[in-house]
PDB file of C-alpha atoms and ligand atoms in Angstrom:
ATOM      1  CA  MET A 577      -0.026   0.009  -0.003  1.00 46.00           C
ATOM      2  CA  GLU A 578       2.866   2.378   0.726  1.00 52.00           C
ATOM      3  CA  ASN A 579       4.729   4.608  -1.751  1.00 62.00           C
ATOM      4  CA  THR A 580       1.651   4.436  -3.865  1.00 88.00           C
ATOM      5  CA  GLN A 581      -0.787   7.247  -4.595  1.00 93.00           C
ATOM      6  CA  GLY A 582      -2.175   8.779  -1.483  1.00 97.00           C
ATOM      7  CA  LEU A 583      -1.897  11.338   1.309  1.00 98.00           C
ATOM      8  CA  TYR A 584       0.401  10.220   4.141  1.00 98.00           C
ATOM      9  CA  LEU A 585      -0.162  11.921   7.542  1.00 98.00           C
ATOM     10  CA  VAL A 586       3.201  11.457   9.165  1.00 98.00           C
ATOM     11  CA  SER A 587       3.896  12.175  12.853  1.00 98.00           C
ATOM     12  CA  THR A 588       7.273  13.592  13.667  1.00 98.00           C
ATOM     13  CA  PRO A 589       9.128  14.169  17.050  1.00 98.00           C
ATOM     14  CA  ILE A 590       7.902  16.715  19.620  1.00 98.00           C
ATOM     15  CA  GLY A 591      11.459  17.463  20.721  1.00 97.00           C
ATOM     16  CA  ASN A 592      13.770  14.436  20.740  1.00 97.00           C
ATOM     17  CA  LEU A 593      14.684  13.724  17.120  1.00 97.00           C
ATOM     18  CA  GLU A 594      14.962  10.010  17.856  1.00 97.00           C
ATOM     19  CA  ASP A 595      11.172   9.777  18.409  1.00 98.00           C
ATOM     20  CA  ILE A 596      10.152   8.866  14.899  1.00 98.00           C
ATOM     21  CA  SER A 597       9.163   5.487  13.527  1.00 98.00           C
ATOM     22  CA  HIS A 598      11.055   3.447  10.976  1.00 98.00           C
ATOM     23  CA  ARG A 599       7.962   3.543   8.822  1.00 97.00           C
ATOM     24  CA  ALA A 600       7.776   7.313   9.055  1.00 98.00           C
ATOM     25  CA  VAL A 601      11.378   7.677   7.868  1.00 98.00           C
ATOM     26  CA  ARG A 602      10.777   5.203   5.073  1.00 97.00           C
ATOM     27  CA  ILE A 603       7.630   7.027   3.911  1.00 97.00           C
ATOM     28  CA  LEU A 604       9.332  10.430   4.001  1.00 97.00           C
ATOM     29  CA  ASN A 605      12.120   8.971   1.952  1.00 97.00           C
ATOM     30  CA  SER A 606       9.842   7.528  -0.676  1.00 96.00           C
ATOM     31  CA  VAL A 607       6.931   9.944  -1.247  1.00 97.00           C
ATOM     32  CA  ASP A 608       7.004  12.271  -4.226  1.00 96.00           C
ATOM     33  CA  MET A 609       6.764  15.366  -2.083  1.00 97.00           C
ATOM     34  CA  ILE A 610       6.437  16.528   1.519  1.00 98.00           C
ATOM     35  CA  TYR A 611       4.245  19.342   2.649  1.00 97.00           C
ATOM     36  CA  CYS A 612       5.153  21.101   5.940  1.00 97.00           C
ATOM     37  CA  GLU A 613       4.256  24.150   7.988  1.00 96.00           C
ATOM     38  CA  ASP A 614       7.647  25.761   7.989  1.00 96.00           C
ATOM     39  CA  THR A 615      10.399  24.546   5.619  1.00 96.00           C
ATOM     40  CA  ARG A 616      13.203  25.738   7.959  1.00 96.00           C
ATOM     41  CA  VAL A 617      11.871  23.661  10.857  1.00 97.00           C
ATOM     42  CA  SER A 618      11.239  20.488   8.837  1.00 98.00           C
ATOM     43  CA  LYS A 619      14.568  20.823   7.033  1.00 97.00           C
ATOM     44  CA  LYS A 620      16.353  20.047  10.346  1.00 97.00           C
ATOM     45  CA  LEU A 621      14.462  16.779  10.722  1.00 97.00           C
ATOM     46  CA  LEU A 622      15.073  15.765   7.096  1.00 98.00           C
ATOM     47  CA  ASN A 623      18.776  16.654   7.358  1.00 97.00           C
ATOM     48  CA  HIS A 624      19.040  14.558  10.559  1.00 97.00           C
ATOM     49  CA  TYR A 625      17.695  11.487   8.722  1.00 97.00           C
ATOM     50  CA  GLN A 626      19.440  12.406   5.405  1.00 97.00           C
ATOM     51  CA  ILE A 627      16.119  12.566   3.655  1.00 97.00           C
ATOM     52  CA  LYS A 628      16.527  14.452   0.421  1.00 95.00           C
ATOM     53  CA  LYS A 629      13.090  15.516  -0.582  1.00 94.00           C
ATOM     54  CA  GLN A 630      11.507  18.661  -1.762  1.00 90.00           C
ATOM     55  CA  LEU A 631       9.695  20.497   1.041  1.00 96.00           C
ATOM     56  CA  LEU A 632       6.648  22.477   0.105  1.00 97.00           C
ATOM     57  CA  LEU A 633       4.561  24.786   2.267  1.00 96.00           C
ATOM     58  CA  TYR A 634       1.099  23.932   3.602  1.00 95.00           C
ATOM     59  CA  ASN A 635      -0.221  25.739   6.638  1.00 88.00           C
ATOM     60  CA  ASP A 636      -3.330  27.252   8.199  1.00 78.00           C
ATOM     61  CA  PHE A 637      -3.171  30.153   5.796  1.00 82.00           C
ATOM     62  CA  SER A 638      -3.081  27.966   2.688  1.00 83.00           C
ATOM     63  CA  SER A 639      -5.889  28.766   0.353  1.00 87.00           C
ATOM     64  CA  GLU A 640      -8.408  26.549  -1.395  1.00 89.00           C
ATOM     65  CA  LEU A 641      -6.263  27.016  -4.470  1.00 91.00           C
ATOM     66  CA  SER A 642      -3.254  25.411  -2.848  1.00 92.00           C
ATOM     67  CA  ARG A 643      -5.392  22.557  -1.517  1.00 94.00           C
ATOM     68  CA  ASN A 644      -6.677  21.996  -5.056  1.00 95.00           C
ATOM     69  CA  LYS A 645      -3.095  21.964  -6.344  1.00 95.00           C
ATOM     70  CA  ILE A 646      -2.209  19.209  -3.834  1.00 97.00           C
ATOM     71  CA  LEU A 647      -5.388  17.402  -4.839  1.00 97.00           C
ATOM     72  CA  SER A 648      -4.533  17.466  -8.520  1.00 97.00           C
ATOM     73  CA  LYS A 649      -1.070  16.017  -7.752  1.00 97.00           C
ATOM     74  CA  LEU A 650      -2.777  13.227  -5.794  1.00 97.00           C
ATOM     75  CA  MET A 651      -5.231  12.673  -8.598  1.00 97.00           C
ATOM     76  CA  GLU A 652      -2.288  12.322 -11.038  1.00 96.00           C
ATOM     77  CA  GLY A 653      -1.271   9.357  -8.833  1.00 96.00           C
ATOM     78  CA  LYS A 654       1.446  11.085  -6.788  1.00 97.00           C
ATOM     79  CA  SER A 655       2.218  10.235  -3.146  1.00 97.00           C
ATOM     80  CA  VAL A 656       2.212  13.205  -0.773  1.00 98.00           C
ATOM     81  CA  ALA A 657       3.291  13.387   2.872  1.00 98.00           C
ATOM     82  CA  LEU A 658       1.976  15.988   5.312  1.00 98.00           C
ATOM     83  CA  ILE A 659       3.975  16.792   8.404  1.00 98.00           C
ATOM     84  CA  SER A 660       3.748  19.594  10.981  1.00 98.00           C
ATOM     85  CA  ASP A 661       6.543  21.406  12.839  1.00 97.00           C
ATOM     86  CA  ALA A 662       6.278  18.787  15.565  1.00 98.00           C
ATOM     87  CA  GLY A 663       4.062  15.899  16.612  1.00 98.00           C
ATOM     88  CA  THR A 664       0.954  14.692  14.874  1.00 98.00           C
ATOM     89  CA  PRO A 665      -0.438  16.702  11.982  1.00 98.00           C
ATOM     90  CA  LEU A 666      -3.979  18.082  12.424  1.00 97.00           C
ATOM     91  CA  ILE A 667      -3.715  18.033  16.269  1.00 98.00           C
ATOM     92  CA  SER A 668      -3.878  21.807  16.761  1.00 97.00           C
ATOM     93  CA  ASP A 669      -1.995  21.908  13.478  1.00 96.00           C
ATOM     94  CA  PRO A 670      -2.982  22.313   9.795  1.00 96.00           C
ATOM     95  CA  GLY A 671      -4.408  19.569   7.646  1.00 96.00           C
ATOM     96  CA  TYR A 672      -8.073  19.099   8.480  1.00 96.00           C
ATOM     97  CA  LYS A 673      -9.390  20.822   5.369  1.00 95.00           C
ATOM     98  CA  LEU A 674      -6.995  18.918   3.164  1.00 96.00           C
ATOM     99  CA  VAL A 675      -7.968  15.570   4.662  1.00 97.00           C
ATOM    100  CA  LYS A 676     -11.653  16.459   4.345  1.00 96.00           C
ATOM    101  CA  LEU A 677     -11.171  17.311   0.710  1.00 96.00           C
ATOM    102  CA  CYS A 678      -9.207  14.128   0.004  1.00 97.00           C
ATOM    103  CA  ARG A 679     -11.913  12.049   1.744  1.00 98.00           C
ATOM    104  CA  GLN A 680     -14.606  13.672  -0.424  1.00 97.00           C
ATOM    105  CA  LYS A 681     -12.531  12.878  -3.573  1.00 97.00           C
ATOM    106  CA  LYS A 682     -11.900   9.316  -2.455  1.00 97.00           C
ATOM    107  CA  ILE A 683      -8.135   9.782  -2.382  1.00 97.00           C
ATOM    108  CA  PRO A 684      -6.417   7.118  -0.191  1.00 97.00           C
ATOM    109  CA  ILE A 685      -5.242   8.544   3.142  1.00 98.00           C
ATOM    110  CA  TYR A 686      -2.802   6.782   5.418  1.00 98.00           C
ATOM    111  CA  THR A 687      -1.844   7.573   8.982  1.00 98.00           C
ATOM    112  CA  ILE A 688       1.730   7.071  10.138  1.00 98.00           C
ATOM    113  CA  PRO A 689       1.254   7.425  13.917  1.00 98.00           C
ATOM    114  CA  GLY A 690       3.784   8.723  16.328  1.00 98.00           C
ATOM    115  CA  PRO A 691       4.386  11.338  19.003  1.00 98.00           C
ATOM    116  CA  SER A 692       1.922  13.996  20.151  1.00 98.00           C
ATOM    117  CA  ALA A 693       2.053  16.422  23.046  1.00 98.00           C
ATOM    118  CA  LEU A 694      -1.558  15.413  23.646  1.00 98.00           C
ATOM    119  CA  THR A 695      -0.954  11.741  24.374  1.00 98.00           C
ATOM    120  CA  SER A 696       2.426  12.266  25.992  1.00 98.00           C
ATOM    121  CA  SER A 697       1.150  14.871  28.466  1.00 98.00           C
ATOM    122  CA  VAL A 698      -1.880  12.734  29.424  1.00 98.00           C
ATOM    123  CA  ILE A 699       0.122   9.631  30.149  1.00 98.00           C
ATOM    124  CA  ILE A 700       2.885  11.420  32.056  1.00 98.00           C
ATOM    125  CA  SER A 701       0.496  13.601  34.153  1.00 98.00           C
ATOM    126  CA  GLY A 702      -0.629  11.030  36.737  1.00 98.00           C
ATOM    127  CA  LEU A 703      -4.228  12.099  36.126  1.00 98.00           C
ATOM    128  CA  PRO A 704      -7.021   9.686  35.176  1.00 97.00           C
ATOM    129  CA  THR A 705      -6.725   8.577  31.575  1.00 98.00           C
ATOM    130  CA  ASP A 706     -10.162   7.023  31.056  1.00 96.00           C
ATOM    131  CA  LYS A 707     -11.926  10.201  29.935  1.00 96.00           C
ATOM    132  CA  ILE A 708      -9.988  12.957  28.226  1.00 98.00           C
ATOM    133  CA  TYR A 709     -11.265  16.281  26.921  1.00 97.00           C
ATOM    134  CA  PHE A 710      -8.851  17.991  24.592  1.00 98.00           C
ATOM    135  CA  LEU A 711      -9.313  21.749  24.348  1.00 97.00           C
ATOM    136  CA  GLY A 712      -6.323  22.494  22.147  1.00 97.00           C
ATOM    137  CA  PHE A 713      -5.412  26.200  22.496  1.00 97.00           C
ATOM    138  CA  LEU A 714      -8.026  28.335  24.211  1.00 96.00           C
ATOM    139  CA  PRO A 715      -9.546  30.836  21.815  1.00 95.00           C
ATOM    140  CA  GLY A 716      -8.211  34.404  21.668  1.00 92.00           C
ATOM    141  CA  THR A 717     -11.206  36.466  22.659  1.00 92.00           C
ATOM    142  CA  ALA A 718     -12.348  36.780  26.274  1.00 89.00           C
ATOM    143  CA  SER A 719     -15.957  35.750  25.566  1.00 91.00           C
ATOM    144  CA  LYS A 720     -14.938  32.627  23.643  1.00 94.00           C
ATOM    145  CA  ARG A 721     -12.437  31.607  26.349  1.00 93.00           C
ATOM    146  CA  LYS A 722     -15.136  32.086  28.941  1.00 88.00           C
ATOM    147  CA  HIS A 723     -17.487  29.893  26.928  1.00 90.00           C
ATOM    148  CA  GLU A 724     -14.947  27.099  26.657  1.00 92.00           C
ATOM    149  CA  LEU A 725     -14.143  27.101  30.339  1.00 90.00           C
ATOM    150  CA  GLN A 726     -17.809  27.251  31.193  1.00 85.00           C
ATOM    151  CA  LYS A 727     -18.349  24.067  29.114  1.00 88.00           C
ATOM    152  CA  ILE A 728     -15.655  22.221  31.064  1.00 89.00           C
ATOM    153  CA  LYS A 729     -17.488  22.859  34.341  1.00 81.00           C
ATOM    154  CA  LYS A 730     -20.041  20.215  33.421  1.00 78.00           C
ATOM    155  CA  LEU A 731     -17.487  17.570  32.470  1.00 88.00           C
ATOM    156  CA  ASP A 732     -16.042  14.707  34.398  1.00 90.00           C
ATOM    157  CA  ALA A 733     -12.736  14.210  32.626  1.00 95.00           C
ATOM    158  CA  THR A 734      -9.037  15.061  32.400  1.00 97.00           C
ATOM    159  CA  ILE A 735      -8.801  18.376  30.593  1.00 98.00           C
ATOM    160  CA  VAL A 736      -5.880  19.016  28.275  1.00 98.00           C
ATOM    161  CA  ILE A 737      -5.004  22.568  27.165  1.00 98.00           C
ATOM    162  CA  PHE A 738      -2.083  23.536  24.930  1.00 98.00           C
ATOM    163  CA  GLU A 739      -0.477  26.807  25.992  1.00 97.00           C
ATOM    164  CA  SER A 740       2.479  29.048  25.290  1.00 96.00           C
ATOM    165  CA  ALA A 741       4.907  30.453  27.802  1.00 96.00           C
ATOM    166  CA  LYS A 742       3.675  33.933  26.875  1.00 95.00           C
ATOM    167  CA  LYS A 743       0.038  33.260  27.818  1.00 95.00           C
ATOM    168  CA  ILE A 744       0.409  30.740  30.635  1.00 96.00           C
ATOM    169  CA  HIS A 745      -0.073  33.373  33.417  1.00 94.00           C
ATOM    170  CA  LYS A 746      -3.308  34.653  31.927  1.00 94.00           C
ATOM    171  CA  THR A 747      -4.685  31.177  31.410  1.00 95.00           C
ATOM    172  CA  LEU A 748      -3.819  29.967  34.895  1.00 96.00           C
ATOM    173  CA  ASN A 749      -5.539  33.026  36.395  1.00 92.00           C
ATOM    174  CA  GLU A 750      -8.640  32.321  34.362  1.00 92.00           C
ATOM    175  CA  ILE A 751      -8.696  28.616  35.360  1.00 92.00           C
ATOM    176  CA  GLN A 752      -8.358  29.713  38.961  1.00 88.00           C
ATOM    177  CA  ASN A 753     -11.303  32.103  38.593  1.00 82.00           C
ATOM    178  CA  TYR A 754     -13.492  29.374  37.226  1.00 82.00           C
ATOM    179  CA  PHE A 755     -12.434  26.336  39.276  1.00 82.00           C
ATOM    180  CA  GLY A 756     -10.822  27.816  42.417  1.00 79.00           C
ATOM    181  CA  ASP A 757      -7.379  26.996  43.622  1.00 85.00           C
ATOM    182  CA  ILE A 758      -7.307  23.516  42.210  1.00 90.00           C
ATOM    183  CA  GLU A 759      -4.345  21.194  41.672  1.00 94.00           C
ATOM    184  CA  ILE A 760      -3.118  21.232  38.100  1.00 97.00           C
ATOM    185  CA  VAL A 761      -0.313  19.620  36.159  1.00 98.00           C
ATOM    186  CA  ILE A 762       2.001  21.388  33.688  1.00 98.00           C
ATOM    187  CA  ALA A 763       3.904  18.995  31.360  1.00 98.00           C
ATOM    188  CA  ARG A 764       6.746  21.082  30.014  1.00 98.00           C
ATOM    189  CA  GLU A 765       9.416  20.504  27.354  1.00 98.00           C
ATOM    190  CA  MET A 766       8.547  16.832  27.020  1.00 98.00           C
ATOM    191  CA  THR A 767      11.196  14.577  25.486  1.00 98.00           C
ATOM    192  CA  LYS A 768      13.690  17.493  25.659  1.00 98.00           C
ATOM    193  CA  VAL A 769      16.609  18.195  27.997  1.00 97.00           C
ATOM    194  CA  PHE A 770      14.572  20.304  30.418  1.00 96.00           C
ATOM    195  CA  GLU A 771      11.502  18.028  30.517  1.00 98.00           C
ATOM    196  CA  GLU A 772       9.561  18.699  33.690  1.00 97.00           C
ATOM    197  CA  VAL A 773       6.166  17.767  35.106  1.00 98.00           C
ATOM    198  CA  ILE A 774       4.903  20.248  37.702  1.00 97.00           C
ATOM    199  CA  THR A 775       1.963  19.268  39.982  1.00 97.00           C
ATOM    200  CA  ASN A 776       0.751  21.921  42.362  1.00 97.00           C
ATOM    201  CA  LYS A 777      -2.080  24.259  43.371  1.00 94.00           C
ATOM    202  CA  ILE A 778      -2.572  26.988  40.785  1.00 94.00           C
ATOM    203  CA  SER A 779      -1.825  29.738  43.320  1.00 92.00           C
ATOM    204  CA  ASN A 780       1.575  28.164  44.099  1.00 95.00           C
ATOM    205  CA  ILE A 781       2.401  27.797  40.379  1.00 96.00           C
ATOM    206  CA  ILE A 782       1.403  31.426  39.732  1.00 95.00           C
ATOM    207  CA  SER A 783       3.651  32.588  42.605  1.00 95.00           C
ATOM    208  CA  GLU A 784       6.558  30.532  41.236  1.00 94.00           C
ATOM    209  CA  ILE A 785       6.001  31.947  37.747  1.00 94.00           C
ATOM    210  CA  ASN A 786       5.936  35.460  39.229  1.00 93.00           C
ATOM    211  CA  GLU A 787       9.351  34.789  40.750  1.00 94.00           C
ATOM    212  CA  LYS A 788      10.849  33.029  37.744  1.00 92.00           C
ATOM    213  CA  PRO A 789       8.985  32.990  34.412  1.00 93.00           C
ATOM    214  CA  ILE A 790       8.340  29.589  32.964  1.00 94.00           C
ATOM    215  CA  LYS A 791       9.874  28.815  29.551  1.00 95.00           C
ATOM    216  CA  GLY A 792       9.410  26.434  26.640  1.00 97.00           C
ATOM    217  CA  GLU A 793       6.484  24.441  25.377  1.00 98.00           C
ATOM    218  CA  MET A 794       3.853  23.328  27.785  1.00 98.00           C
ATOM    219  CA  VAL A 795       0.557  21.571  28.299  1.00 98.00           C
ATOM    220  CA  ILE A 796      -1.865  22.301  31.196  1.00 98.00           C
ATOM    221  CA  LEU A 797      -3.894  19.392  32.604  1.00 98.00           C
ATOM    222  CA  PHE A 798      -6.419  18.934  35.413  1.00 97.00           C
ATOM    223  CA  ASN A 799      -9.187  16.573  36.277  1.00 95.00           C
ATOM    224  CA  THR A 800     -12.701  17.876  36.832  1.00 91.00           C
ATOM    225  CA  SER A 801     -14.364  14.854  38.417  1.00 85.00           C
ATOM    226  CA  LYS A 802     -13.904  15.953  41.994  1.00 74.00           C
ATOM    227  CA  LEU A 803     -14.403  19.598  41.281  1.00 71.00           C
ATOM    228  CA  ILE A 804     -17.980  19.314  40.224  1.00 61.00           C
ATOM    229  CA  THR A 805     -19.417  19.905  43.694  1.00 57.00           C
ATOM    230  CA  HIS A 806     -16.250  20.924  45.614  1.00 54.00           C
ATOM    231  CA  ASN A 807     -15.957  24.334  44.037  1.00 61.00           C
ATOM    232  CA  VAL A 808     -19.497  25.440  44.520  1.00 71.00           C
ATOM    233  CA  ASP A 809     -20.088  28.230  46.982  1.00 74.00           C
ATOM    234  CA  PHE A 810     -23.150  26.882  48.850  1.00 74.00           C
ATOM    235  CA  VAL A 811     -23.922  30.266  50.505  1.00 77.00           C
ATOM    236  CA  GLU A 812     -24.278  31.672  46.975  1.00 85.00           C
ATOM    237  CA  VAL A 813     -26.461  28.722  45.939  1.00 85.00           C
ATOM    238  CA  GLU A 814     -28.746  29.159  48.931  1.00 86.00           C
ATOM    239  CA  ASN A 815     -29.077  32.885  48.345  1.00 89.00           C
ATOM    240  CA  ASP A 816     -29.916  32.199  44.729  1.00 91.00           C
ATOM    241  CA  ILE A 817     -32.642  29.786  45.781  1.00 93.00           C
ATOM    242  CA  LYS A 818     -34.000  32.221  48.398  1.00 92.00           C
ATOM    243  CA  LYS A 819     -34.407  34.943  45.795  1.00 91.00           C
ATOM    244  CA  GLN A 820     -36.670  32.765  43.698  1.00 93.00           C
ATOM    245  CA  ILE A 821     -38.423  30.477  46.150  1.00 92.00           C
ATOM    246  CA  ASN A 822     -41.577  32.617  46.546  1.00 91.00           C
ATOM    247  CA  ASP A 823     -41.971  33.338  42.861  1.00 91.00           C
ATOM    248  CA  LEU A 824     -41.237  30.079  40.998  1.00 92.00           C
ATOM    249  CA  PRO A 825     -42.187  26.439  41.424  1.00 93.00           C
ATOM    250  CA  VAL A 826     -39.611  24.278  43.254  1.00 94.00           C
ATOM    251  CA  LYS A 827     -39.226  22.042  40.176  1.00 93.00           C
ATOM    252  CA  GLN A 828     -38.283  24.996  37.972  1.00 93.00           C
ATOM    253  CA  ILE A 829     -35.816  26.394  40.530  1.00 94.00           C
ATOM    254  CA  THR A 830     -34.279  22.934  40.937  1.00 92.00           C
ATOM    255  CA  ASN A 831     -33.670  22.616  37.207  1.00 89.00           C
ATOM    256  CA  MET A 832     -32.205  26.096  36.930  1.00 88.00           C
ATOM    257  CA  ILE A 833     -29.874  25.741  39.906  1.00 88.00           C
ATOM    258  CA  HIS A 834     -28.886  22.220  38.837  1.00 85.00           C
ATOM    259  CA  MET A 835     -27.838  23.609  35.419  1.00 80.00           C
ATOM    260  CA  LYS A 836     -26.192  26.713  36.745  1.00 81.00           C
ATOM    261  CA  TYR A 837     -23.980  25.085  39.454  1.00 83.00           C
ATOM    262  CA  ASN A 838     -23.823  21.593  38.055  1.00 76.00           C
ATOM    263  CA  LEU A 839     -25.137  20.204  41.320  1.00 79.00           C
ATOM    264  CA  PRO A 840     -27.164  16.912  41.626  1.00 77.00           C
ATOM    265  CA  LYS A 841     -30.912  17.584  41.260  1.00 84.00           C
ATOM    266  CA  LYS A 842     -31.795  15.796  44.494  1.00 81.00           C
ATOM    267  CA  MET A 843     -29.404  17.982  46.447  1.00 80.00           C
ATOM    268  CA  VAL A 844     -30.854  21.150  44.937  1.00 87.00           C
ATOM    269  CA  TYR A 845     -34.414  19.937  45.502  1.00 91.00           C
ATOM    270  CA  ASP A 846     -33.618  19.368  49.262  1.00 86.00           C
ATOM    271  CA  LEU A 847     -32.067  22.842  49.478  1.00 87.00           C
ATOM    272  CA  CYS A 848     -35.214  24.319  47.944  1.00 91.00           C
ATOM    273  CA  LEU A 849     -37.424  22.537  50.507  1.00 91.00           C
ATOM    274  CA  LYS A 850     -35.141  23.763  53.326  1.00 84.00           C
ATOM    275  CA  SER A 851     -35.351  27.293  52.011  1.00 88.00           C
ATOM    276  CA  LYS A 852     -39.149  27.056  51.777  1.00 84.00           C
ATOM    277  CA  LYS A 853     -39.432  25.924  55.396  1.00 80.00           C
ATOM    278  CA  THR A 854     -37.179  28.695  56.763  1.00 74.00           C
ATOM    279  CA  LYS A 855     -39.061  31.419  54.846  1.00 63.00           C
TER     280      LYS A 855
HETATM  281  N1  LIG B2185       0.536  18.676  16.579  1.00 66.45           N
HETATM  282  C1  LIG B2185       1.357  18.810  17.750  1.00 66.45           C
HETATM  283  C2  LIG B2185       1.323  17.490  18.564  1.00 66.45           C
HETATM  284  O1  LIG B2185       0.677  16.547  18.116  1.00 66.45           O
HETATM  285  O2  LIG B2185       1.973  17.465  19.578  1.00 66.45           O
HETATM  286  C3  LIG B2185       0.911  20.005  18.585  1.00 66.45           C
HETATM  287  C4  LIG B2185       1.096  21.300  17.860  1.00 66.45           C
HETATM  288  S1  LIG B2185       0.607  22.714  18.753  1.00 66.45           S
HETATM  289  C5  LIG B2185       0.775  23.912  17.513  1.00 66.45           C
HETATM  290  C6  LIG B2185       1.988  23.086  19.740  1.00 66.45           C
HETATM  291  C7  LIG B2185       1.673  22.977  21.244  1.00 66.45           C
HETATM  292  O3  LIG B2185       1.826  21.602  21.668  1.00 66.45           O
HETATM  293  C8  LIG B2185       2.605  23.749  22.130  1.00 66.45           C
HETATM  294  O4  LIG B2185       2.208  25.107  22.265  1.00 66.45           O
HETATM  295  C9  LIG B2185       2.487  23.014  23.448  1.00 66.45           C
HETATM  296  O5  LIG B2185       1.327  23.368  24.127  1.00 66.45           O
HETATM  297  C10 LIG B2185       2.375  21.560  22.935  1.00 66.45           C
HETATM  298  N2  LIG B2185       3.711  20.949  22.838  1.00 66.45           N
HETATM  299  C11 LIG B2185       4.357  20.624  21.714  1.00 66.45           C
HETATM  300  N3  LIG B2185       5.517  20.039  21.978  1.00 66.45           N
HETATM  301  C12 LIG B2185       5.634  20.023  23.307  1.00 66.45           C
HETATM  302  C13 LIG B2185       6.603  19.502  24.217  1.00 66.45           C
HETATM  303  N4  LIG B2185       7.726  18.963  23.797  1.00 66.45           N
HETATM  304  N5  LIG B2185       6.389  19.631  25.585  1.00 66.45           N
HETATM  305  C14 LIG B2185       5.229  20.187  25.992  1.00 66.45           C
HETATM  306  N6  LIG B2185       4.305  20.661  25.218  1.00 66.45           N
HETATM  307  C15 LIG B2185       4.458  20.560  23.898  1.00 66.45           C
END
C-alpha cells in the first residue's frame, strides 16, 4: 500500500529527534513530495535523517487553491506526505481541510502514527486517563475563552490545554477564577533536555512563575471529576434559591440551579425545601 498514490499523515518528534518510527522515515524517503508548515523547521528533521526530498509549504493560511493543487497532484497518482513542525499533523496543526477534501474525492489517506504532546502529556501527568477532553489552545477572545471554560465545568474528565509560555499566566488566572485554587499539572518541554512535570495548586504555580517566568512548550492538565461539587459556593447557591423560592415552582428552581452550578438535582431539591421551610 505504501509509496503508492495517497496522502500520508506522518507524525514527527515533539522534541527528541529519535522519536520517529522506521515507517515514518521510510515514507518520507519515498513519497514524491512533503508538505510542511515551515520549511526551515522541517529541514532540520530531514537533514538529521538524510532525507533528500522537496519540502513544500502547507499551513493554516493555505488557500483553497493550494489545496486543489495538492489534490490534482494526488489525482495524477502522486504520493504526498503531510507533516507539521512537531508531533501529529492536524492536532492543533494544519491539515483538516485537506484531509476532508481528500476524503470527499476518495483519495487514499494513510496515517503514520507517532508522538503527540496530547498523548504524552496525558500519560505522564498522573491524572485519570479514562476520559480525556482536549481543548487544544483556548480561543483568543475573552468571551470565547469564557464559553470554553464554562463548558468544562459540566464535564467529568481530564482536561488538556495547549499553551505558550507567553500566555500561561493569563490562562492559569482564568482557570483559577473558574475552578478555584485547584491542583493542576504542567507538562513542560517533554522529550527535551529540560523536561519537567509540575503538579501543584494553581496559586503556588502562579507565585513561582511570578518569581521566575516559565519557559518552553507546555501543556496544562487537570481533572474535573472531584471539582464538580467541591468548588461550589453553597452560600451563593442558597441565596440564589432564596431569591426565587416565593416566585417560582420548586421544580423549575431545581432545574435552573442544577444547570447553573452543576449540582445533583436531588441535592438542589432538598435545598429548595429547606429554604421554603425557613421562609
Ligand atoms: N501537533 C502537535 C502535537 O501533536 O503534539 C501539537 C502542535 S501545537 C501547535 C503546539 C503545542 O503543543 C505547544 O504550544 C505546546 O502546548 C504543545 N507541545 C508541543 N511540543 C511539546 C513539548 N515537547 N512539551 C510540552 N508541550 C508541547
